[in-house]
Short mmCIF file of C-alpha atoms and ligand atoms in Angstrom, two decimals:
data_model
loop_
_atom_site.label_atom_id
_atom_site.label_comp_id
_atom_site.label_asym_id
_atom_site.label_seq_id
_atom_site.Cartn_x
_atom_site.Cartn_y
_atom_site.Cartn_z
CA MET A 752 70.68 99.70 76.98
CA PHE A 753 72.31 101.27 79.91
CA ASN A 754 71.61 104.67 81.54
CA PHE A 755 74.72 106.01 83.76
CA GLU A 756 75.26 109.11 85.65
CA THR A 757 78.76 108.81 86.21
CA LEU A 758 79.99 106.48 83.33
CA ILE A 759 79.69 106.22 79.60
CA TYR A 760 79.70 102.73 78.25
CA GLU A 761 80.12 102.17 74.40
CA LYS A 762 80.68 99.02 72.55
CA GLU A 763 82.00 98.93 68.92
CA ASP A 764 83.37 96.01 66.99
CA ASN A 765 84.12 93.92 69.73
CA VAL A 766 85.73 96.56 71.80
CA ALA A 767 84.23 98.14 74.93
CA TYR A 768 84.72 101.68 75.89
CA VAL A 769 84.34 102.77 79.44
CA THR A 770 84.56 106.60 80.17
CA LEU A 771 84.53 108.05 83.57
CA ASN A 772 82.43 110.82 83.40
CA ARG A 773 82.55 113.38 86.05
CA PRO A 774 85.01 115.89 84.54
CA GLN A 775 83.94 118.78 86.55
CA VAL A 776 85.36 116.89 89.54
CA LEU A 777 88.31 115.33 87.79
CA ASN A 778 86.45 111.97 87.59
CA ALA A 779 86.44 111.47 91.11
CA TYR A 780 85.16 107.99 92.36
CA ASN A 781 82.04 108.27 94.38
CA ILE A 782 79.76 105.40 95.30
CA ARG A 783 77.50 106.08 92.33
CA MET A 784 80.43 105.35 90.10
CA ARG A 785 81.25 102.34 92.20
CA ASP A 786 77.99 100.83 91.73
CA GLU A 787 77.68 101.61 87.92
CA LEU A 788 81.26 100.28 87.51
CA TYR A 789 80.35 97.16 89.03
CA GLN A 790 77.17 96.69 86.85
CA ILE A 791 79.39 97.59 83.65
CA LEU A 792 82.13 95.17 84.63
CA GLY A 793 79.70 92.35 85.16
CA ALA A 794 78.28 93.30 81.52
CA ILE A 795 81.91 93.18 80.19
CA LYS A 796 82.67 90.03 81.78
CA ASP A 797 79.48 88.05 80.54
CA ASP A 798 79.64 89.34 77.08
CA PRO A 799 81.15 87.05 74.39
CA GLU A 800 81.33 89.72 71.99
CA ILE A 801 83.79 91.88 73.85
CA LYS A 802 87.09 90.90 73.17
CA VAL A 803 88.75 93.95 74.73
CA ALA A 804 87.90 96.91 76.89
CA ILE A 805 89.14 100.42 77.20
CA PHE A 806 88.98 102.63 80.15
CA LYS A 807 89.39 106.22 80.02
CA GLY A 808 88.71 109.44 81.63
CA ALA A 809 86.50 112.58 80.02
CA GLY A 810 87.44 116.01 80.01
CA ASP A 811 90.82 117.24 79.60
CA ARG A 812 92.69 117.18 83.10
CA ALA A 813 92.29 113.78 84.62
CA PHE A 814 92.04 109.99 84.21
CA CYS A 815 90.56 110.05 87.90
CA ALA A 816 91.51 112.13 90.95
CA GLY A 817 90.75 109.38 93.32
CA ALA A 818 87.79 108.70 95.93
CA ASP A 819 85.45 111.57 96.19
CA LEU A 820 86.59 113.65 98.92
CA SER A 821 83.11 115.41 99.23
CA GLU A 822 81.84 111.71 100.47
CA PHE A 823 84.82 111.41 102.62
CA LEU A 824 83.83 114.62 104.21
CA THR A 825 80.29 113.74 104.99
CA ALA A 826 81.01 110.52 106.33
CA PRO A 827 81.95 110.20 110.00
CA SER A 828 85.62 109.53 109.01
CA PRO A 829 87.49 108.57 106.10
CA THR A 830 87.59 104.78 107.53
CA VAL A 831 83.87 104.80 107.35
CA ALA A 832 83.89 106.20 103.96
CA ARG A 833 86.30 103.49 102.95
CA GLU A 834 83.99 100.94 104.43
CA VAL A 835 81.17 101.88 102.31
CA ARG A 836 83.35 101.30 99.22
CA TRP A 837 83.97 97.62 100.44
CA GLN A 838 80.22 96.68 100.49
CA ARG A 839 80.75 95.73 96.71
CA ASP A 840 83.90 94.12 95.53
CA VAL A 841 84.41 96.09 92.58
CA TRP A 842 88.12 95.72 92.53
CA GLY A 843 87.84 91.58 92.90
CA LEU A 844 85.55 91.72 89.99
CA PHE A 845 87.88 94.17 88.18
CA LEU A 846 90.55 91.57 88.65
CA SER A 847 88.54 88.62 87.56
CA ILE A 848 87.66 89.92 83.93
CA PRO A 849 89.19 87.33 81.53
CA GLN A 850 89.21 89.73 78.57
CA PRO A 851 92.39 92.04 78.33
CA LEU A 852 91.73 95.69 79.75
CA ILE A 853 93.45 98.56 78.45
CA ALA A 854 93.61 101.94 80.61
CA ALA A 855 94.23 105.29 78.69
CA LEU A 856 95.61 107.71 81.08
CA HIS A 857 95.97 111.40 81.05
CA GLY A 858 96.15 114.18 83.57
CA TYR A 859 95.74 113.37 87.19
CA VAL A 860 95.69 109.56 88.02
CA LEU A 861 95.66 109.44 91.91
CA GLY A 862 94.36 107.25 94.49
CA SER A 863 91.40 105.06 93.12
CA GLY A 864 92.46 106.28 89.57
CA ILE A 865 95.85 104.65 89.84
CA GLU A 866 94.35 101.64 91.45
CA MET A 867 91.53 101.25 88.65
CA ALA A 868 94.62 101.59 86.02
CA LEU A 869 96.35 98.71 88.02
CA CYS A 870 93.24 96.52 87.56
CA CYS A 871 93.86 96.84 83.77
CA ASP A 872 96.41 94.64 81.86
CA ILE A 873 98.12 97.62 79.70
CA ARG A 874 98.51 101.10 80.55
CA ILE A 875 99.07 103.76 78.03
CA ALA A 876 99.77 107.46 79.31
CA SER A 877 99.78 110.66 77.83
CA GLU A 878 102.82 112.88 78.47
CA ASP A 879 100.75 115.04 80.94
CA ALA A 880 99.92 111.87 83.13
CA GLN A 881 100.79 112.40 86.65
CA PHE A 882 100.42 109.17 88.98
CA GLY A 883 100.03 109.36 92.89
CA LEU A 884 98.71 107.71 96.10
CA PRO A 885 97.80 110.38 98.40
CA GLU A 886 95.97 108.33 100.82
CA ILE A 887 98.61 108.73 103.49
CA GLY A 888 97.84 112.18 103.73
CA LEU A 889 94.14 111.38 104.59
CA GLY A 890 95.29 108.90 107.25
CA ILE A 891 94.19 105.89 105.13
CA ILE A 892 95.79 103.07 103.46
CA PRO A 893 95.34 102.53 99.78
CA ALA A 894 92.50 99.97 99.84
CA ALA A 895 91.21 99.55 96.08
CA GLY A 896 93.99 97.05 95.62
CA ALA A 897 97.26 99.14 95.32
CA THR A 898 98.86 97.62 98.26
CA GLN A 899 98.86 94.38 96.25
CA THR A 900 98.77 95.56 92.67
CA LEU A 901 101.40 98.07 92.71
CA PRO A 902 104.36 96.10 94.22
CA ARG A 903 103.47 93.35 91.62
CA VAL A 904 103.85 96.11 88.86
CA ILE A 905 106.97 98.06 89.80
CA GLY A 906 108.22 96.22 92.75
CA GLN A 907 108.05 96.40 96.53
CA ALA A 908 110.52 99.23 97.19
CA LYS A 909 109.16 101.73 94.54
CA ALA A 910 105.55 101.03 95.56
CA LEU A 911 106.16 101.42 99.48
CA GLU A 912 108.09 104.83 98.46
CA MET A 913 104.91 105.80 96.30
CA MET A 914 102.55 104.98 99.50
CA PHE A 915 104.65 106.25 102.24
CA LEU A 916 105.49 109.72 100.70
CA GLY A 917 102.07 110.07 98.59
CA HIS A 918 104.24 111.91 96.03
CA ARG A 919 103.20 112.33 92.38
CA VAL A 920 105.50 110.72 89.20
CA ASN A 921 105.32 112.10 86.01
CA ALA A 922 104.70 110.17 82.74
CA ASP A 923 108.51 109.61 82.01
CA GLU A 924 109.09 108.36 85.79
CA ALA A 925 106.04 106.24 85.57
CA LEU A 926 107.42 104.64 82.19
CA ALA A 927 110.87 104.05 84.03
CA MET A 928 109.35 102.41 86.60
CA ALA A 929 107.24 100.31 84.15
CA LEU A 930 104.18 101.80 85.80
CA VAL A 931 102.90 102.25 82.23
CA ASN A 932 103.92 100.31 78.85
CA ARG A 933 104.09 103.46 76.91
CA VAL A 934 104.17 107.30 77.01
CA VAL A 935 102.57 109.12 73.88
CA PRO A 936 101.53 112.75 72.92
CA LYS A 937 98.32 113.79 74.33
CA ALA A 938 96.58 114.13 70.95
CA ASP A 939 97.84 110.44 70.07
CA LEU A 940 96.55 108.75 73.39
CA LEU A 941 93.08 107.60 72.24
CA PRO A 942 94.09 106.76 68.63
CA VAL A 943 97.08 104.64 69.97
CA VAL A 944 94.93 102.83 72.63
CA ASP A 945 92.15 102.23 70.11
CA GLU A 946 94.55 100.63 67.39
CA LEU A 947 96.05 98.42 70.16
CA ALA A 948 92.71 97.22 71.47
CA ARG A 949 91.74 96.61 67.77
CA GLN A 950 95.08 94.65 67.21
CA ILE A 951 94.24 92.40 70.12
CA ALA A 952 90.54 92.06 69.07
CA SER A 953 91.45 90.76 65.84
CA LEU A 954 93.39 87.81 67.49
CA ASP A 955 92.02 84.47 68.60
CA ILE A 956 90.07 85.14 71.63
CA VAL A 957 90.77 81.77 73.43
CA VAL A 958 94.24 82.11 73.07
CA VAL A 959 94.22 85.57 74.53
CA ARG A 960 92.28 84.88 77.38
CA CYS A 961 94.37 81.72 78.26
CA ILE A 962 97.42 83.77 78.16
CA LYS A 963 95.92 86.52 80.28
CA GLN A 964 94.77 83.91 83.06
CA ALA A 965 98.15 82.03 82.66
CA VAL A 966 100.03 85.35 83.37
CA THR A 967 97.71 86.92 85.94
CA ARG A 968 96.87 83.81 87.97
CA GLY A 969 100.50 82.56 87.67
CA LEU A 970 101.73 85.69 89.51
CA SER A 971 100.05 84.51 92.71
CA LEU A 972 101.40 80.84 92.42
CA ARG A 973 104.50 79.19 93.01
CA LEU A 974 106.77 78.54 89.94
CA HIS A 975 105.93 74.96 89.75
CA GLU A 976 102.00 75.52 90.03
CA GLY A 977 102.32 78.20 87.50
CA LEU A 978 104.07 75.88 85.08
CA GLU A 979 101.39 73.48 85.99
CA LEU A 980 98.72 76.12 84.97
CA GLU A 981 100.35 77.16 81.88
CA ARG A 982 100.53 73.28 80.81
CA ARG A 983 96.88 72.87 81.62
CA LEU A 984 95.79 75.95 79.66
CA ALA A 985 98.20 75.03 76.57
CA SER A 986 96.43 71.78 76.41
CA LEU A 987 93.12 73.42 76.61
CA VAL A 988 94.08 75.46 73.61
CA TRP A 989 95.53 72.52 71.87
CA GLN A 990 91.94 70.72 72.38
CA PHE A 991 90.13 73.69 71.22
CA LYS A 992 92.15 73.89 67.98
CA GLN A 993 91.66 70.09 66.91
N1 COA B 1320 86.74 114.41 95.32
C1 COA B 1320 86.02 115.38 94.91
N2 COA B 1320 86.33 116.56 94.07
C2 COA B 1320 87.39 116.62 93.62
C3 COA B 1320 88.61 115.61 93.68
C4 COA B 1320 88.38 114.52 94.70
N3 COA B 1320 89.09 113.60 94.67
N4 COA B 1320 89.76 116.20 93.27
C5 COA B 1320 89.34 117.25 92.38
N5 COA B 1320 88.03 117.62 92.83
C6 COA B 1320 87.39 118.79 92.34
C7 COA B 1320 87.67 119.95 93.24
O1 COA B 1320 87.13 120.31 94.39
C8 COA B 1320 87.27 120.99 92.04
O2 COA B 1320 85.89 121.43 92.32
P1 COA B 1320 85.45 122.76 92.24
O3 COA B 1320 85.92 123.36 90.76
O4 COA B 1320 83.84 122.60 92.70
O5 COA B 1320 86.16 123.50 93.29
C9 COA B 1320 87.46 120.55 90.88
O6 COA B 1320 87.61 119.08 91.08
C10 COA B 1320 88.79 120.96 90.17
O7 COA B 1320 89.81 120.61 91.14
P2 COA B 1320 91.11 121.64 91.83
O8 COA B 1320 91.47 121.36 93.01
O9 COA B 1320 90.41 122.98 91.65
O10 COA B 1320 92.18 121.57 90.65
P3 COA B 1320 93.54 121.64 90.83
O11 COA B 1320 94.35 121.69 89.54
O12 COA B 1320 94.05 123.04 91.88
O13 COA B 1320 94.24 120.48 91.69
C11 COA B 1320 94.34 118.18 92.46
C12 COA B 1320 93.95 119.31 91.34
C13 COA B 1320 94.06 116.70 91.60
C14 COA B 1320 95.86 118.39 92.72
C15 COA B 1320 93.43 118.54 93.57
O14 COA B 1320 92.09 118.46 92.83
C16 COA B 1320 93.52 117.21 94.38
O15 COA B 1320 94.43 117.16 95.11
N6 COA B 1320 92.42 116.47 94.71
C17 COA B 1320 92.61 115.53 95.67
C18 COA B 1320 92.98 114.35 95.09
C19 COA B 1320 92.92 113.19 96.43
O16 COA B 1320 93.57 113.75 97.66
N7 COA B 1320 92.17 112.24 96.04
C20 COA B 1320 91.69 111.31 96.96
C21 COA B 1320 92.68 109.96 97.13
S1 COA B 1320 92.14 108.73 98.36
#
């Protein structure tokens, strides 16, 4: 159905599996991956058979080591390279997916890698995972959503510290700051994520989607607006059940 160069897309029992597949460069995110991811995200969003999607990285060493630095080096400047990435709103599309998304994180989870993980709803890490935003060292700001998504997940102070210092945090530190939901031994990562996805896929899809919408949209609203959104979604679920 799809023939991708940088990603593997699979579908089984209402679960979609997206594998970042450039292991020779630690799954670095390049323009081709951006275009293919955009296509896959659209397909997931529009596919009523898909109840949950899993994002993972090929190879032993990384989920994703960030933007492809070789493209940065061939562009006139990192800023120009970054602008090219804005030509498609992958991150806006990612955050608009109605189904629950789970990130299975191992090894290096840097730059766009951590930003991709932050577009997911649940993050499970293996013990070897290392997280970081090295953009500051390249003279740019994280611009695949992290300035907005990271503080919403770990709080303003910790997010700013990670962005200012560009240092790496290990899996236990990531768990302590609630950047990830759970840390598991490396061999258990994919089985644990798969089990979690299948558990969610077995639930009522309308209820699951409404919960996701209430929580994710609600985070950008004032409390009274969020409560109003919750009320509307609750009555939608109620009507659907009649
Ligand atoms: N873009 C392009 N290629 C990358 C890459 C990236 N972001 N990250 C790693 N690679 C490539 C390396 O060039 C190397 O390729 P080679 O074997 O052809 O030389 C291969 O992946 C393995 O990486 P290497 O650096 O040899 O592994 P390491 O264990 O010594 O270091 C990292 C791993 C992740 C610490 C290091 O690769 C790194 O700092 N990468 C860049 C991270 C970054 O700044 N990302 C951009 C954020 S905006």
